[in-house]
Short mmCIF file of C-alpha atoms and ligand atoms in Angstrom, two decimals:
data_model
loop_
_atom_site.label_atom_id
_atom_site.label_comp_id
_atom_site.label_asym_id
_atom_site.label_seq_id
_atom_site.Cartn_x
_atom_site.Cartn_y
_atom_site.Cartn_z
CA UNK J 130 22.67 214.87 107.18
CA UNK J 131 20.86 215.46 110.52
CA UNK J 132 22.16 213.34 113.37
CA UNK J 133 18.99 212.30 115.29
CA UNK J 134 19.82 211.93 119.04
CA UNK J 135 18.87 208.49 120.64
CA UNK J 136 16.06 208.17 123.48
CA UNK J 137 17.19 208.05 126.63
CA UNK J 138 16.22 204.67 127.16
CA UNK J 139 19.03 203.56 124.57
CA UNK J 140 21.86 205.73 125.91
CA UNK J 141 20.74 203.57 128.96
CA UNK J 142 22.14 200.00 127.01
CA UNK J 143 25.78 198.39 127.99
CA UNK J 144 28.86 198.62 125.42
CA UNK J 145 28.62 195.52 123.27
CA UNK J 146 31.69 194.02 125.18
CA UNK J 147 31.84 190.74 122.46
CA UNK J 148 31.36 193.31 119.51
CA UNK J 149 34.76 194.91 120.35
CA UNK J 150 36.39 191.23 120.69
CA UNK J 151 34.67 190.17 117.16
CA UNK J 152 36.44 193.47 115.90
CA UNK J 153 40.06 192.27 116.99
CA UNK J 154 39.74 189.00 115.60
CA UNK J 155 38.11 189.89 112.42
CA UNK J 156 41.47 192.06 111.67
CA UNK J 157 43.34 188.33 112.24
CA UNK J 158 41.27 187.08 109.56
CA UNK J 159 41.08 189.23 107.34
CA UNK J 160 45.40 189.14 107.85
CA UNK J 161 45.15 185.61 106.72
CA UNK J 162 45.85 183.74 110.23
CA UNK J 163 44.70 180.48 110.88
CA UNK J 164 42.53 181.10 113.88
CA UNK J 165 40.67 178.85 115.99
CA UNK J 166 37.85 180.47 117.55
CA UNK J 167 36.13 179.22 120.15
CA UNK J 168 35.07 182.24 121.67
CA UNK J 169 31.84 182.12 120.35
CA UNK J 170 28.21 180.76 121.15
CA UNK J 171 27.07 179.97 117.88
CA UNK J 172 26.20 176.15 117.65
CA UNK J 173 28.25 174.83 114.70
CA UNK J 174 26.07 172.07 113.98
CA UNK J 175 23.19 172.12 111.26
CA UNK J 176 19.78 171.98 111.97
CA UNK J 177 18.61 167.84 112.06
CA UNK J 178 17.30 167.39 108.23
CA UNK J 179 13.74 165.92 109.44
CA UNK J 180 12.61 169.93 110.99
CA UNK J 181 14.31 171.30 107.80
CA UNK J 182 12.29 169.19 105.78
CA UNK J 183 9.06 170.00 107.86
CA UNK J 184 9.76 173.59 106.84
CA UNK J 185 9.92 172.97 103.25
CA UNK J 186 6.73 171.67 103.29
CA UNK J 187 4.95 174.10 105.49
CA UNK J 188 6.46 176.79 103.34
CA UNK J 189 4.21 175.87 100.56
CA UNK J 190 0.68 176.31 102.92
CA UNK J 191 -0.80 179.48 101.60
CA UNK J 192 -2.57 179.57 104.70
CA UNK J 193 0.65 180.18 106.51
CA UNK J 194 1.30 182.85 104.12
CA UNK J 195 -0.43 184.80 105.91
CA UNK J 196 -0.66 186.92 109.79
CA UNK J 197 -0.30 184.33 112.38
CA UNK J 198 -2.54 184.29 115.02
CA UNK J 199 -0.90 186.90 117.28
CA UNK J 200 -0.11 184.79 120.25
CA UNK J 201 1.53 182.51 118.60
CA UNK J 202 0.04 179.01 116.70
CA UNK J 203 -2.17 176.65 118.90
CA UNK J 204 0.05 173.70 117.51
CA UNK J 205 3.28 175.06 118.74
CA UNK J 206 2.00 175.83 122.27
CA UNK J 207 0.70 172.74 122.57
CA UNK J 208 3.99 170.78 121.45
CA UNK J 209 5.65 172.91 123.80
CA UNK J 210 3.52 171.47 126.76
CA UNK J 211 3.26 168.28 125.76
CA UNK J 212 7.49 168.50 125.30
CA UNK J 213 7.81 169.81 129.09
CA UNK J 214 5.60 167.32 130.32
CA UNK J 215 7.52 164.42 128.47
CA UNK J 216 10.79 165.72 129.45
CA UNK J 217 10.56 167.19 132.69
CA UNK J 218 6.77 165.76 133.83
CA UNK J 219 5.99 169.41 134.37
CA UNK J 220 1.94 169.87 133.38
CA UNK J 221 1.58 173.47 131.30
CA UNK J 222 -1.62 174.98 130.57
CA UNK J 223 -0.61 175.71 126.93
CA UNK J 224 -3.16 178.80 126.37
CA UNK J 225 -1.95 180.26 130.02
CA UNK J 226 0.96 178.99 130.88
CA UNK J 227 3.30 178.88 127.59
CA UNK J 228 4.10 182.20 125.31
CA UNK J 229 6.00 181.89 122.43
CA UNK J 230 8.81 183.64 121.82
CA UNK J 231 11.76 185.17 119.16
CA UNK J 232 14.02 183.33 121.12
CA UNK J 233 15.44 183.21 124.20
CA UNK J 234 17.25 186.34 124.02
CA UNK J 235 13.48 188.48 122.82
CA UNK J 236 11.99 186.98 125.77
CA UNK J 237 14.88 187.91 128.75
CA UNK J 238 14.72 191.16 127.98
CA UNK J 239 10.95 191.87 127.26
CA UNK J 240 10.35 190.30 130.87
CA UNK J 241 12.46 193.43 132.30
CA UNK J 242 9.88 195.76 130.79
CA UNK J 243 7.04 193.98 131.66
CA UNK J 244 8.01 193.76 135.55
CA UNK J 245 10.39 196.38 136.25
CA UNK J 246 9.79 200.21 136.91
CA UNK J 247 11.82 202.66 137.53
CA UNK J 248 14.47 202.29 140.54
CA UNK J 249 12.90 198.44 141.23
CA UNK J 250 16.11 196.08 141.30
CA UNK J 251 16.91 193.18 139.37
CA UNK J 252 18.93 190.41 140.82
CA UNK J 253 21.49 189.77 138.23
CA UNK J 254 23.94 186.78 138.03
CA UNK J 255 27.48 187.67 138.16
CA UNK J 256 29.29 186.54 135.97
CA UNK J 257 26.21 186.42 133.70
CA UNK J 258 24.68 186.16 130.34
CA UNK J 259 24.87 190.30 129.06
CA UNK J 260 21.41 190.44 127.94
CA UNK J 261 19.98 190.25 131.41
CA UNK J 262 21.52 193.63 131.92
CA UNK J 263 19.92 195.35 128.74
CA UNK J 264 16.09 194.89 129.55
CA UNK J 265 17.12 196.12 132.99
CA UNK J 266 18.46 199.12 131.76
CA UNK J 267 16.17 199.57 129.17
CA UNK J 268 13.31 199.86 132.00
CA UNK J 269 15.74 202.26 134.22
CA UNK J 270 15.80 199.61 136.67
CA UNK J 271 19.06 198.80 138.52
CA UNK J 272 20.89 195.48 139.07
CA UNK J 273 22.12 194.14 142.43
CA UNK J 274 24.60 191.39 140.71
CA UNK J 275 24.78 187.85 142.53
CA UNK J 276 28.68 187.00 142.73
CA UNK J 277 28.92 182.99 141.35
CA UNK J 278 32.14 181.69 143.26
CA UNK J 279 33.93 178.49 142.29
CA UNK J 280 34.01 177.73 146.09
CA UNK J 281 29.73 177.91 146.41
CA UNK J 282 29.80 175.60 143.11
CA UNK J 283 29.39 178.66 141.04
CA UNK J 284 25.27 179.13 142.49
CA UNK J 285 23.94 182.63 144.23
CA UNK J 286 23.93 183.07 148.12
CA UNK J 287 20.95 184.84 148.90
CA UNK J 288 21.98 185.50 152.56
CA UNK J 289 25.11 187.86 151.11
CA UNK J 290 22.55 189.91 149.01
CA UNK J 291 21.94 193.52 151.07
CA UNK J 292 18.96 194.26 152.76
CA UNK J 293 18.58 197.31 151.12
CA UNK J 294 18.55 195.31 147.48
CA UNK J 295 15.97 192.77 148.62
CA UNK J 296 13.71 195.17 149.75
CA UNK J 297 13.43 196.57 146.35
CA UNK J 298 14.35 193.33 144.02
CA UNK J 299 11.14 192.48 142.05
CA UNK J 300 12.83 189.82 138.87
CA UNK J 301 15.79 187.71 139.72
CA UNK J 302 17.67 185.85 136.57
CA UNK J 303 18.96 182.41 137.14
CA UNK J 304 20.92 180.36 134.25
CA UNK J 305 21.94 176.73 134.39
CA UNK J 306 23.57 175.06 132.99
CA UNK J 307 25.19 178.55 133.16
CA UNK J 308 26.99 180.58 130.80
CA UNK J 309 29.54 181.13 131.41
CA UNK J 310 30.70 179.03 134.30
CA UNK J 311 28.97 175.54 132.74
CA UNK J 312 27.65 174.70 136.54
CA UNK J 313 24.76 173.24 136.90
CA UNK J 314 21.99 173.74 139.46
CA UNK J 315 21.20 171.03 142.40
CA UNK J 316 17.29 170.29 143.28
CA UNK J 317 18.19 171.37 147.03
CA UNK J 318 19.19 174.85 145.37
CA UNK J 319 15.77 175.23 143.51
CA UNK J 320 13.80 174.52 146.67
CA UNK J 321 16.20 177.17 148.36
CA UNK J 322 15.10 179.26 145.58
CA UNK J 323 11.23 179.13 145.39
CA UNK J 324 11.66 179.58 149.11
CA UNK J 325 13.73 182.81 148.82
CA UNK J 326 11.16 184.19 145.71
CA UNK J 327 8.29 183.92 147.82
CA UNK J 328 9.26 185.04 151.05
CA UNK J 329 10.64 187.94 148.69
CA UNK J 330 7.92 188.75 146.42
CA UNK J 331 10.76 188.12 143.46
CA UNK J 332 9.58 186.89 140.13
CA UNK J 333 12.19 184.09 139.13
CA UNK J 334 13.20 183.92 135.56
CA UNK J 335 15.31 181.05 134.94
CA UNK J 336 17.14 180.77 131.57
CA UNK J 337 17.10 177.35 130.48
CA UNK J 338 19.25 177.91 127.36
CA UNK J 339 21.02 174.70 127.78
CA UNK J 340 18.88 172.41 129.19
CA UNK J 341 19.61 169.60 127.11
CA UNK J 342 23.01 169.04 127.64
CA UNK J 343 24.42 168.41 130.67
CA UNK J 344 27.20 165.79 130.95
CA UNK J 345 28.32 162.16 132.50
CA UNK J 346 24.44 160.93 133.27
CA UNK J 347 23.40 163.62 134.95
CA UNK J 348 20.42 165.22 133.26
CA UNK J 349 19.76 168.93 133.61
CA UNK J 350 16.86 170.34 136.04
CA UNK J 351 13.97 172.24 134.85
CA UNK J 352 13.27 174.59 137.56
CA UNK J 353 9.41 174.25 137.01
CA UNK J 354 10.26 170.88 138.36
CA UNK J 355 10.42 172.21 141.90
CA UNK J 356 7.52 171.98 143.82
CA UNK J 357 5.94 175.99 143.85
CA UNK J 358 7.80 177.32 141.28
CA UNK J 359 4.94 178.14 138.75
CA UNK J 360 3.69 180.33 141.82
CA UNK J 361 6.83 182.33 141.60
CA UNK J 362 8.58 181.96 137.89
CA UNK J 363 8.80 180.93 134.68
CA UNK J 364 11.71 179.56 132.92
CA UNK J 365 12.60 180.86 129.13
CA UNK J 366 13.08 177.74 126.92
CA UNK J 367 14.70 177.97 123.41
CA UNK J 368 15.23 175.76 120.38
CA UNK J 369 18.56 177.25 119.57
CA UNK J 370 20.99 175.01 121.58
CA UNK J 371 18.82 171.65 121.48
CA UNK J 372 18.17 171.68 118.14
CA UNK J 373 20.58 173.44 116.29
CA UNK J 374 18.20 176.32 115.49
CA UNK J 375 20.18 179.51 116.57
CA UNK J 376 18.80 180.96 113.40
CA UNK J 377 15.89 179.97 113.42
CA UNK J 378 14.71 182.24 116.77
CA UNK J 379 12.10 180.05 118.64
CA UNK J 380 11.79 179.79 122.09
CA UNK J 381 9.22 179.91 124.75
CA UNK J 382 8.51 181.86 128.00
CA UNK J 383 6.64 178.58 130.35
CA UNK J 384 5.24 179.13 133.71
CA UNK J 385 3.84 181.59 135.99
CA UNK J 386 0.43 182.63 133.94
CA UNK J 387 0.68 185.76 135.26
CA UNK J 388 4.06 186.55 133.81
CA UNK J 389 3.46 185.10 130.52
CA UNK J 390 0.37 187.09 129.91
CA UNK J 391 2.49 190.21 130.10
CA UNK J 392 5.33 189.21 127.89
CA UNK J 393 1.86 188.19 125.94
CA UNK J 394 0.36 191.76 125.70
CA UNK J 395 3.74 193.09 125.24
CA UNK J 396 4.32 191.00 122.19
CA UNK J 397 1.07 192.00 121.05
CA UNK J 398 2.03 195.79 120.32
CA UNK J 399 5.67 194.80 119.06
CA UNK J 400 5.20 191.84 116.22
CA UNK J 401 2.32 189.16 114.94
CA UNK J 402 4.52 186.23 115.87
CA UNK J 403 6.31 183.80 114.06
CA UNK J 404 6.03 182.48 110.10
CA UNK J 405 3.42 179.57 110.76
CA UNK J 406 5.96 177.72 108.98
CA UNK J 407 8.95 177.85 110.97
CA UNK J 408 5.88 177.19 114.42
CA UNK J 409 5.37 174.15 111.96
CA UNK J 410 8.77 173.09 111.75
CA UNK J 411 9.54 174.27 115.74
CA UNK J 412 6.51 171.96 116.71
CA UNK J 413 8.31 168.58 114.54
CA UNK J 414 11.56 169.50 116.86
CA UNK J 415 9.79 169.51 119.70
CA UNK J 416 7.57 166.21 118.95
CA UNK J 417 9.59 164.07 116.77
CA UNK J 418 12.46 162.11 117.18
CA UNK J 419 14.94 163.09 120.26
CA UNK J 420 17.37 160.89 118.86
CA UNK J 421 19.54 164.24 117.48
CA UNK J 422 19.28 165.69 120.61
CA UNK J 423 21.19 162.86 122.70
CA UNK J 424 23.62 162.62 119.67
CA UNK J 425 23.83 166.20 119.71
CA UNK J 426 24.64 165.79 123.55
CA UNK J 427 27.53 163.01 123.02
CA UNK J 428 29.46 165.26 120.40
CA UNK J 429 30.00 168.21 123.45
CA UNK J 430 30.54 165.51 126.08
CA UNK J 431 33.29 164.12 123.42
CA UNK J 432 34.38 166.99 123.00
CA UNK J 433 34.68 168.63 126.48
CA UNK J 434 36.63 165.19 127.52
CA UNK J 435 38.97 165.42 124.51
CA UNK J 436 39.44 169.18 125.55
CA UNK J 437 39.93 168.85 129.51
CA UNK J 438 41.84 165.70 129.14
CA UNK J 439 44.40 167.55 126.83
CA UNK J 440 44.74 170.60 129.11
CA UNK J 441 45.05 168.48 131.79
CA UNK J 442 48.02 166.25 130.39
CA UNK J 443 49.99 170.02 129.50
CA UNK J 444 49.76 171.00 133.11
CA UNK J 445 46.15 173.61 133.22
CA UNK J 446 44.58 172.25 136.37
CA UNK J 447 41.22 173.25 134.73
CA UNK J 448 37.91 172.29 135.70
CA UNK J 449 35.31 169.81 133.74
CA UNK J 450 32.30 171.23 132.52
CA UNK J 451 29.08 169.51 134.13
CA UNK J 452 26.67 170.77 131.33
CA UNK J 453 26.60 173.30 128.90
CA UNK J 454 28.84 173.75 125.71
CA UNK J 455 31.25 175.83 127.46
CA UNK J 456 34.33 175.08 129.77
CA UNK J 457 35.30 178.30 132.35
CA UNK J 458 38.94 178.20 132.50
CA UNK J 459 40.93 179.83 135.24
CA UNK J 460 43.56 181.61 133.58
CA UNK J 461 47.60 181.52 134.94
CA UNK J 462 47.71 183.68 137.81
CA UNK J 463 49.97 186.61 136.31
CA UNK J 464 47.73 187.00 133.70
CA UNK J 465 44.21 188.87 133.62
CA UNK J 466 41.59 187.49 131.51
CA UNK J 467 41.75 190.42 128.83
CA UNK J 468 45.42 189.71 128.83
CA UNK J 469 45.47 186.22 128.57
CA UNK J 470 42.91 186.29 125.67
CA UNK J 471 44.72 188.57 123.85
CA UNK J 472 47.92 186.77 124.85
CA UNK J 473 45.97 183.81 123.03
CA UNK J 474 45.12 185.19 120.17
CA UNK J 475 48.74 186.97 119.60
CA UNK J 476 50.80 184.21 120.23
CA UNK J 477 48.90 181.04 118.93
CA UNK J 478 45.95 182.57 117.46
CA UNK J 479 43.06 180.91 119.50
CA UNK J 480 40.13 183.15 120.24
CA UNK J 481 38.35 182.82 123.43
CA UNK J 482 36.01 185.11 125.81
CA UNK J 483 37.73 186.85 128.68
CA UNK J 484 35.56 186.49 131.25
CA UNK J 485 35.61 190.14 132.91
CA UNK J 486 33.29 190.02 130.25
CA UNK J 487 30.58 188.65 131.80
CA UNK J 488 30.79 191.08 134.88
CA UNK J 489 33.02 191.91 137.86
CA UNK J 490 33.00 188.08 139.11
CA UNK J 491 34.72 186.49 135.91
CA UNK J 492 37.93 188.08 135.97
CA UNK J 493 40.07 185.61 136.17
CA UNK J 494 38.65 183.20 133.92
CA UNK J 495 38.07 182.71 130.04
CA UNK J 496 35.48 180.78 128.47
CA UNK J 497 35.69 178.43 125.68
CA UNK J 498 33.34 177.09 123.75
CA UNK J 499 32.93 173.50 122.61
CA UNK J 500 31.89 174.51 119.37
CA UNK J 501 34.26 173.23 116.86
CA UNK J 502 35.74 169.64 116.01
CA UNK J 503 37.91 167.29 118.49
CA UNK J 504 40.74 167.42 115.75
CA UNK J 505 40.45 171.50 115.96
CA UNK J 506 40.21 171.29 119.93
CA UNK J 507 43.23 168.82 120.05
CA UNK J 508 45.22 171.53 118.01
CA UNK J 509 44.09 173.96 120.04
CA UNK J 510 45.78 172.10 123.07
CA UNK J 511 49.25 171.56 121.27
CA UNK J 512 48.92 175.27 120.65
CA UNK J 513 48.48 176.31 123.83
CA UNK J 514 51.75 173.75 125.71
CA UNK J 515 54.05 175.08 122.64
CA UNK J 516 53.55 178.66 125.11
CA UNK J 517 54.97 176.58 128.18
CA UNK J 518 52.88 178.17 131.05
CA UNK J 519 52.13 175.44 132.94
C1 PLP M 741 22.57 181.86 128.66
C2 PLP M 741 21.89 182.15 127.38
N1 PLP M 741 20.62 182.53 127.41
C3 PLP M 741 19.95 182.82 126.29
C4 PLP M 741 20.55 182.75 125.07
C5 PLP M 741 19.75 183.19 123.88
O1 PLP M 741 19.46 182.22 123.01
P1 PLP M 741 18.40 182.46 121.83
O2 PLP M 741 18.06 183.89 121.80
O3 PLP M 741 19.08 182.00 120.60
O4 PLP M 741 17.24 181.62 122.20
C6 PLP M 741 21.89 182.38 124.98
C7 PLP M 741 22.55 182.35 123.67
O5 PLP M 741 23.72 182.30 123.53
C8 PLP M 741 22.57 182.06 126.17
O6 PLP M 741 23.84 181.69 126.17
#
């Protein structure tokens, strides 16, 4: 068999850091442990029954059976404004302003290779969501990472960022509630931002991925909300955390119309968007009743207190998640994360993300996700005092 070699632009793409974890933890299941992951980002909710049922339905329009209209279905663009401006009172030209996308994830990388050329530089949060690196590479670009400290509330200071970097940064990713630190963003910080991005020619992109949960009354900011930040970004929306829909891959690219005609015309020469029926079913999320949304909401706030309270009472001086479904746990000081995940999953079989996976800045820390039920987080704490480290 001939062994084709890869373009260069694929050679280019990170290590799958999560793929090796999933490898160690798959050999504990398949060895019969009782694990408890929650190392994961895969929403373990279902889907609210009233958008499954809308896709039922549309699935028997033979209309739908056929190409959608390339850009995406009129409907769904429109639901899409009419959500942000119910949500966030942020007015969207639907046509111009709103591109649908394959998710969240399709849409953070295809904005590298619609803004980045060779040797241009991203500005890349660190620690950060992996994907943002992939389109970077993909486009030969290079990253200057942002270091997120616990001591600047886990947000970007532009003045630390070199000369040399801003001269050449074109695309800056921004992600809050973030993964994986679970931070969220003040309005004073957006300001600072659109300030920055203009003054710096830098196209924002923030990744709103978990803009619908953010914890004890404080609601979570859509950075279109800032006054001049259609001028100088867009913000990638998806339906996978809000609704339950990881599978589902729907999502938007909202903003800057100049940015979201290029992820347009790129989409245009890779796919004829998505089944009509599943835009049907995405548009019913996005109009109908919110009411699984803020349930949705109070299960991970539940959750996080049942999880930080317990930690808390064995001894982990840990920090409370302000949004997001993740907690960013510092780990005992003789441990690194690698070694304290693996110390995890050795001794008491819990699975969670080290957080050197996320870049340079997260060593230090794991991240654990909210994903799973009180009863299974509560055993997760007994678990974790029967090891006696704190
Ligand atoms: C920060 C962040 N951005 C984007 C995504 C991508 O979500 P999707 O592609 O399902 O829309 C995720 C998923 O885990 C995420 O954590």
């Amino acid at each position: 068999m001939k062994q084709f070699q890869t373009s260069d632009a694929l050679k280019r793409l990170p290590e799958q850091f999560f793929a090796k974890l999933a490898g160690k933890v798959n050999r504990y299941v398949e060895a019969g442990y009782d694990i408890i992951n929650l190392g994961q980002g895969n929403p373990d909710q279902p889907t609210p029954a009233h958008i499954i049922e809308s896709l039922q339905q549309a699935a028997e329009n033979p209309t739908y059976h056929k190409y959608p209209p390339f850009r995406g279905q009129p409907f769904l663009k429109q639901a899409g404004a009419d959500f942000y401006k119910r949500e966030f009172g942020v007015e969207l030209d639907p046509e111009k302003e709103v591109a649908v996308l394959f998710g969240g994830k399709a849409g953070l990388v295809e904005v590298s290779q619609c803004l980045l050329n060779k040797s241009d530089v991203a500005l890349v949060p660190d620690p950060g969501y992996p994907d943002y690196w992939s389109g970077v590479a993909m486009a030969e670009a290079d990253m200057q990472m942002m270091p997120l400290l616990e001591e600047n509330d886990f947000l970007p200071d532009y003045s630390a960022i070199p000369e040399s970097a801003l001269a050449k940064a074109k695309l800056m990713f921004l992600n809050y509630p973030n993964n994986p630190t679970a931070a969220v963003a003040t309005k004073s910080f957006f300001d600072e931002t659109v300030r920055f991005a203009d003054v710096n020619d830098i196209c924002v992109v923030h990744d709103f991925a978990y803009g619908a949960i953010g914890f004890d009354g404080e609601r979570p900011q859509s950075f279109l909300e800032t006054e001049g930040a259609k001028d100088v970004g867009i913000e990638i929306y998806t339906l996978s955390k809000t609704y339950n829909m990881a599978g589902w891959r729907v999502g938007f690219a909202v903003g800057n119309p100049s940015v979201v005609e290029s992820i347009n015309l790129l989409q245009d020469h890779f796919y004829v968007s998505l089944f009509s029926a599943v835009q049907e079913a995405a548009a019913e999320a996005l109009l109908g009743s919110q009411k699984c949304v803020e349930d949705l909401r109070q299960t991970y706030e539940s959750r996080r207190n049942v999880l930080i309270q317990g930690l808390h009472d064995i001894g982990w001086d840990v920090t409370s998640p302000a949004g997001s479904f993740f907690a960013w746990l510092k780990v005992p000081e003789s441990f690194t994360s690698e070694g304290f995940a693996d110390y995890l999953l050795e001794n008491v079989q819990i699975v969670v993300a080290p957080g050197n996976g996320f870049g340079e800045y997260g060593e230090g820390y794991v991240r654990v996700g909210l994903l799973t039920s009180e009863e299974k987080l509560r055993e997760a704490v007994e678990r974790i005092k029967s090891l006696h480290l704190f």
